[in-house]
Amino acid sequence: MSDDAFVEVTGHGSAAAPPDQARINFAAVGKAAQLPGAFESATSSLTAMRLACREHGVADLDLATSDMNVSREPRRGGEPGIFRVSIGVRATVRDVARTGEILAAAVEAGGNASRVHDLDLRVSEQAAARAEAREAAWADALRGARRYADVARRELGELLWISEIPPQVGGSWPIRYDLRKMSKHAAQASLPSPGIDPGTLAVHATVTARWKLQPGNR
């Protein structure tokens, strides 16, 4: 084996972090034969949803318009159909334990026009979990390098270089809460708060390192 022999290993590590934020993407959909009517319906529903979020502890700065879509639904035979207006709002919930309560309140306030596109659990302070994941990835890579050096009957030499894929946090998950599929009686009734179990999110780190292989004495 030449003097420039080396071993290169990729290590993986992870750490658990409890989510401390939830981000909910709501929308209000209005339909009408005339465009102003569709806008009025969507806006009215969205205003009620925003108010419900505020009444349940969501700050004004944590409510942001996310998207707007205007379309016209065709009828059979190609005749002009009704107008459809969808306006989205993103709510950041900083008390994760109240996520289900806030979601239910907003949907109930918006009525049949309300939609929930997705819910994203987040970790706002990731420094400690990232450090733990990096250490685990490094330990994994070092174990692998030592194992290969042992199999090759060589000694692990100096570290030549190291690179990493920045730690990533998993945990986004989509939900659907569409009142169009509910019966008239259910839509008018008070909605129960859906149970949101935050659990923990995994912070993943990946590191690749190269070591020089020294001649062994075996």
Short mmCIF file of C-alpha atoms in Angstrom, two decimals:
data_model
loop_
_atom_site.label_atom_id
_atom_site.label_comp_id
_atom_site.label_asym_id
_atom_site.label_seq_id
_atom_site.Cartn_x
_atom_site.Cartn_y
_atom_site.Cartn_z
CA MET A 1 0.00 0.00 0.00
CA SER A 2 1.37 3.46 -0.94
CA ASP A 3 2.30 6.10 1.64
CA ASP A 4 -0.62 8.27 0.55
CA ALA A 5 -3.19 5.64 1.52
CA PHE A 6 -6.24 7.01 3.32
CA VAL A 7 -9.64 6.00 4.63
CA GLU A 8 -12.76 8.14 4.13
CA VAL A 9 -15.88 7.54 6.18
CA THR A 10 -19.30 9.17 6.47
CA GLY A 11 -20.86 9.26 9.92
CA HIS A 12 -24.46 9.90 10.91
CA GLY A 13 -25.83 11.18 14.19
CA SER A 14 -29.10 12.41 15.62
CA ALA A 15 -30.50 14.06 18.72
CA ALA A 16 -34.04 14.49 20.03
CA ALA A 17 -35.50 17.95 20.60
CA PRO A 18 -38.99 18.84 21.88
CA PRO A 19 -40.87 21.20 19.53
CA ASP A 20 -41.68 24.59 21.04
CA GLN A 21 -43.60 26.09 18.11
CA ALA A 22 -46.34 25.05 15.72
CA ARG A 23 -47.11 26.70 12.41
CA ILE A 24 -50.60 26.25 10.96
CA ASN A 25 -51.48 27.22 7.40
CA PHE A 26 -55.17 28.13 7.22
CA ALA A 27 -57.22 29.33 4.27
CA ALA A 28 -60.69 30.73 3.66
CA VAL A 29 -62.47 29.92 0.40
CA GLY A 30 -65.31 32.02 -0.97
CA LYS A 31 -67.48 31.16 -3.97
CA ALA A 32 -70.04 33.32 -5.78
CA ALA A 33 -71.47 34.05 -9.20
CA GLN A 34 -69.76 37.44 -9.14
CA LEU A 35 -66.12 38.08 -8.17
CA PRO A 36 -66.84 40.72 -5.48
CA GLY A 37 -69.14 38.28 -3.74
CA ALA A 38 -66.47 35.58 -3.70
CA PHE A 39 -63.94 38.03 -2.27
CA GLU A 40 -66.40 39.19 0.38
CA SER A 41 -67.16 35.62 1.44
CA ALA A 42 -63.48 34.62 1.72
CA THR A 43 -62.50 37.84 3.48
CA SER A 44 -65.33 37.59 6.00
CA SER A 45 -64.41 34.02 6.89
CA LEU A 46 -60.69 34.81 7.14
CA THR A 47 -61.36 37.82 9.37
CA ALA A 48 -63.28 35.58 11.77
CA MET A 49 -60.48 33.00 11.73
CA ARG A 50 -57.86 35.66 12.47
CA LEU A 51 -59.95 37.02 15.33
CA ALA A 52 -60.33 33.54 16.82
CA CYS A 53 -56.56 33.02 16.69
CA ARG A 54 -55.97 36.34 18.46
CA GLU A 55 -58.57 35.55 21.12
CA HIS A 56 -56.72 32.30 21.83
CA GLY A 57 -53.32 33.88 22.33
CA VAL A 58 -51.78 34.21 18.86
CA ALA A 59 -50.00 37.57 18.57
CA ASP A 60 -50.60 39.90 15.62
CA LEU A 61 -46.98 39.50 14.51
CA ASP A 62 -47.53 35.73 14.37
CA LEU A 63 -50.33 36.04 11.81
CA ALA A 64 -49.29 36.56 8.19
CA THR A 65 -51.08 36.33 4.86
CA SER A 66 -49.49 33.44 3.00
CA ASP A 67 -51.18 33.27 -0.40
CA MET A 68 -54.16 34.30 -2.51
CA ASN A 69 -55.76 32.54 -5.45
CA VAL A 70 -58.58 33.66 -7.74
CA SER A 71 -60.11 31.29 -10.27
CA ARG A 72 -63.32 30.57 -12.10
CA GLU A 73 -64.74 27.08 -11.97
CA PRO A 74 -66.08 25.96 -15.37
CA ARG A 75 -69.53 24.52 -15.81
CA ARG A 76 -70.56 21.73 -18.12
CA GLY A 77 -70.78 22.79 -21.71
CA GLY A 78 -68.04 25.37 -21.29
CA GLU A 79 -70.28 28.03 -19.80
CA PRO A 80 -68.70 30.49 -17.35
CA GLY A 81 -68.86 29.15 -13.82
CA ILE A 82 -68.72 30.63 -10.36
CA PHE A 83 -65.74 32.54 -9.05
CA ARG A 84 -63.54 30.95 -6.38
CA VAL A 85 -61.31 33.04 -4.11
CA SER A 86 -58.89 31.44 -1.64
CA ILE A 87 -56.93 33.54 0.88
CA GLY A 88 -54.37 31.88 3.14
CA VAL A 89 -52.99 32.91 6.50
CA ARG A 90 -50.12 31.42 8.47
CA ALA A 91 -50.39 31.31 12.27
CA THR A 92 -47.37 30.66 14.48
CA VAL A 93 -48.35 29.12 17.81
CA ARG A 94 -45.71 29.58 20.52
CA ASP A 95 -47.55 27.54 23.14
CA VAL A 96 -47.56 24.10 21.51
CA ALA A 97 -49.95 22.70 24.10
CA ARG A 98 -52.68 25.04 22.76
CA THR A 99 -52.24 24.10 19.10
CA GLY A 100 -55.32 21.88 18.88
CA GLU A 101 -57.44 24.44 20.72
CA ILE A 102 -56.39 27.25 18.37
CA LEU A 103 -56.87 25.11 15.26
CA ALA A 104 -60.41 24.11 16.28
CA ALA A 105 -61.36 27.67 17.24
CA ALA A 106 -60.18 29.09 13.91
CA VAL A 107 -61.94 26.43 11.84
CA GLU A 108 -65.17 26.87 13.77
CA ALA A 109 -65.01 30.65 13.38
CA GLY A 110 -64.43 30.39 9.65
CA GLY A 111 -67.33 27.98 9.12
CA ASN A 112 -67.71 26.01 5.91
CA ALA A 113 -65.29 28.33 4.10
CA SER A 114 -62.37 27.40 6.36
CA ARG A 115 -59.55 25.07 5.34
CA VAL A 116 -56.42 23.78 7.07
CA HIS A 117 -53.60 22.97 4.68
CA ASP A 118 -50.87 21.76 7.01
CA LEU A 119 -49.38 21.89 10.48
CA ASP A 120 -45.64 22.15 10.99
CA LEU A 121 -44.02 21.45 14.36
CA ARG A 122 -40.79 23.35 14.92
CA VAL A 123 -37.82 23.73 17.26
CA SER A 124 -36.85 27.40 17.56
CA GLU A 125 -33.69 26.86 19.62
CA GLN A 126 -31.67 24.14 17.93
CA ALA A 127 -28.10 24.88 19.07
CA ALA A 128 -27.88 22.23 21.79
CA ALA A 129 -29.53 19.51 19.67
CA ARG A 130 -27.36 20.37 16.65
CA ALA A 131 -24.20 20.11 18.77
CA GLU A 132 -25.30 16.74 20.14
CA ALA A 133 -26.12 15.45 16.65
CA ARG A 134 -22.73 16.63 15.32
CA GLU A 135 -20.90 14.88 18.16
CA ALA A 136 -22.80 11.67 17.47
CA ALA A 137 -22.01 11.89 13.74
CA TRP A 138 -18.32 12.47 14.45
CA ALA A 139 -18.18 9.52 16.84
CA ASP A 140 -19.87 7.34 14.22
CA ALA A 141 -17.36 8.37 11.54
CA LEU A 142 -14.39 7.84 13.85
CA ARG A 143 -15.59 4.36 14.83
CA GLY A 144 -15.94 3.45 11.17
CA ALA A 145 -12.47 4.75 10.30
CA ARG A 146 -10.85 2.83 13.15
CA ARG A 147 -12.70 -0.30 12.10
CA TYR A 148 -11.48 -0.05 8.50
CA ALA A 149 -7.93 0.69 9.63
CA ASP A 150 -8.03 -2.38 11.85
CA VAL A 151 -9.29 -4.58 9.01
CA ALA A 152 -6.53 -3.24 6.75
CA ARG A 153 -3.95 -3.87 9.52
CA ARG A 154 -2.94 -0.21 9.49
CA GLU A 155 -2.82 2.58 12.03
CA LEU A 156 -5.17 5.54 11.76
CA GLY A 157 -3.10 8.63 11.02
CA GLU A 158 -3.74 12.37 10.93
CA LEU A 159 -7.08 13.84 9.93
CA LEU A 160 -6.77 15.16 6.35
CA TRP A 161 -10.12 16.89 5.93
CA ILE A 162 -13.68 16.96 7.18
CA SER A 163 -16.98 18.20 5.76
CA GLU A 164 -20.59 18.07 6.86
CA ILE A 165 -24.13 18.36 5.67
CA PRO A 166 -25.72 21.00 7.95
CA PRO A 167 -27.93 19.41 10.63
CA GLN A 168 -31.57 19.10 9.60
CA VAL A 169 -34.64 19.03 11.78
CA GLY A 170 -37.49 16.72 10.77
CA GLY A 171 -41.10 16.81 11.85
CA SER A 172 -43.33 18.57 9.33
CA TRP A 173 -46.53 16.70 8.75
CA PRO A 174 -49.64 17.52 6.71
CA ILE A 175 -53.15 17.41 8.07
CA ARG A 176 -56.51 17.95 6.41
CA TYR A 177 -59.50 19.47 8.16
CA ASP A 178 -61.99 20.17 5.37
CA LEU A 179 -65.50 21.15 6.43
CA ARG A 180 -66.87 20.52 2.94
CA LYS A 181 -66.84 16.80 3.79
CA MET A 182 -68.76 17.27 7.04
CA SER A 183 -72.50 16.98 7.38
CA LYS A 184 -74.54 20.14 7.86
CA HIS A 185 -75.24 19.23 11.46
CA ALA A 186 -71.55 18.59 12.22
CA ALA A 187 -70.46 21.82 10.56
CA GLN A 188 -72.83 23.81 12.74
CA ALA A 189 -71.84 22.07 15.95
CA SER A 190 -68.97 23.14 18.17
CA LEU A 191 -65.82 21.46 16.93
CA PRO A 192 -63.77 19.38 19.37
CA SER A 193 -60.14 20.30 19.78
CA PRO A 194 -58.05 17.72 17.90
CA GLY A 195 -55.36 16.18 20.06
CA ILE A 196 -51.90 17.34 18.95
CA ASP A 197 -49.12 15.29 20.55
CA PRO A 198 -45.87 17.17 19.89
CA GLY A 199 -43.54 14.35 20.92
CA THR A 200 -39.93 15.07 19.92
CA LEU A 201 -38.30 15.99 16.64
CA ALA A 202 -35.07 14.43 15.42
CA VAL A 203 -32.11 16.62 14.50
CA HIS A 204 -29.92 14.75 12.01
CA ALA A 205 -26.27 15.46 11.21
CA THR A 206 -23.96 13.90 8.61
CA VAL A 207 -20.18 14.28 8.51
CA THR A 208 -17.58 12.92 6.10
CA ALA A 209 -13.93 12.74 7.17
CA ARG A 210 -10.69 11.44 5.66
CA TRP A 211 -7.76 10.13 7.65
CA LYS A 212 -4.29 9.13 6.53
CA LEU A 213 -3.46 5.45 6.98
CA GLN A 214 -0.10 4.74 8.60
CA PRO A 215 1.79 1.46 8.22
CA GLY A 216 0.79 -0.95 10.96
CA ASN A 217 2.95 -3.16 13.20
CA ARG A 218 0.75 -6.23 13.04
#
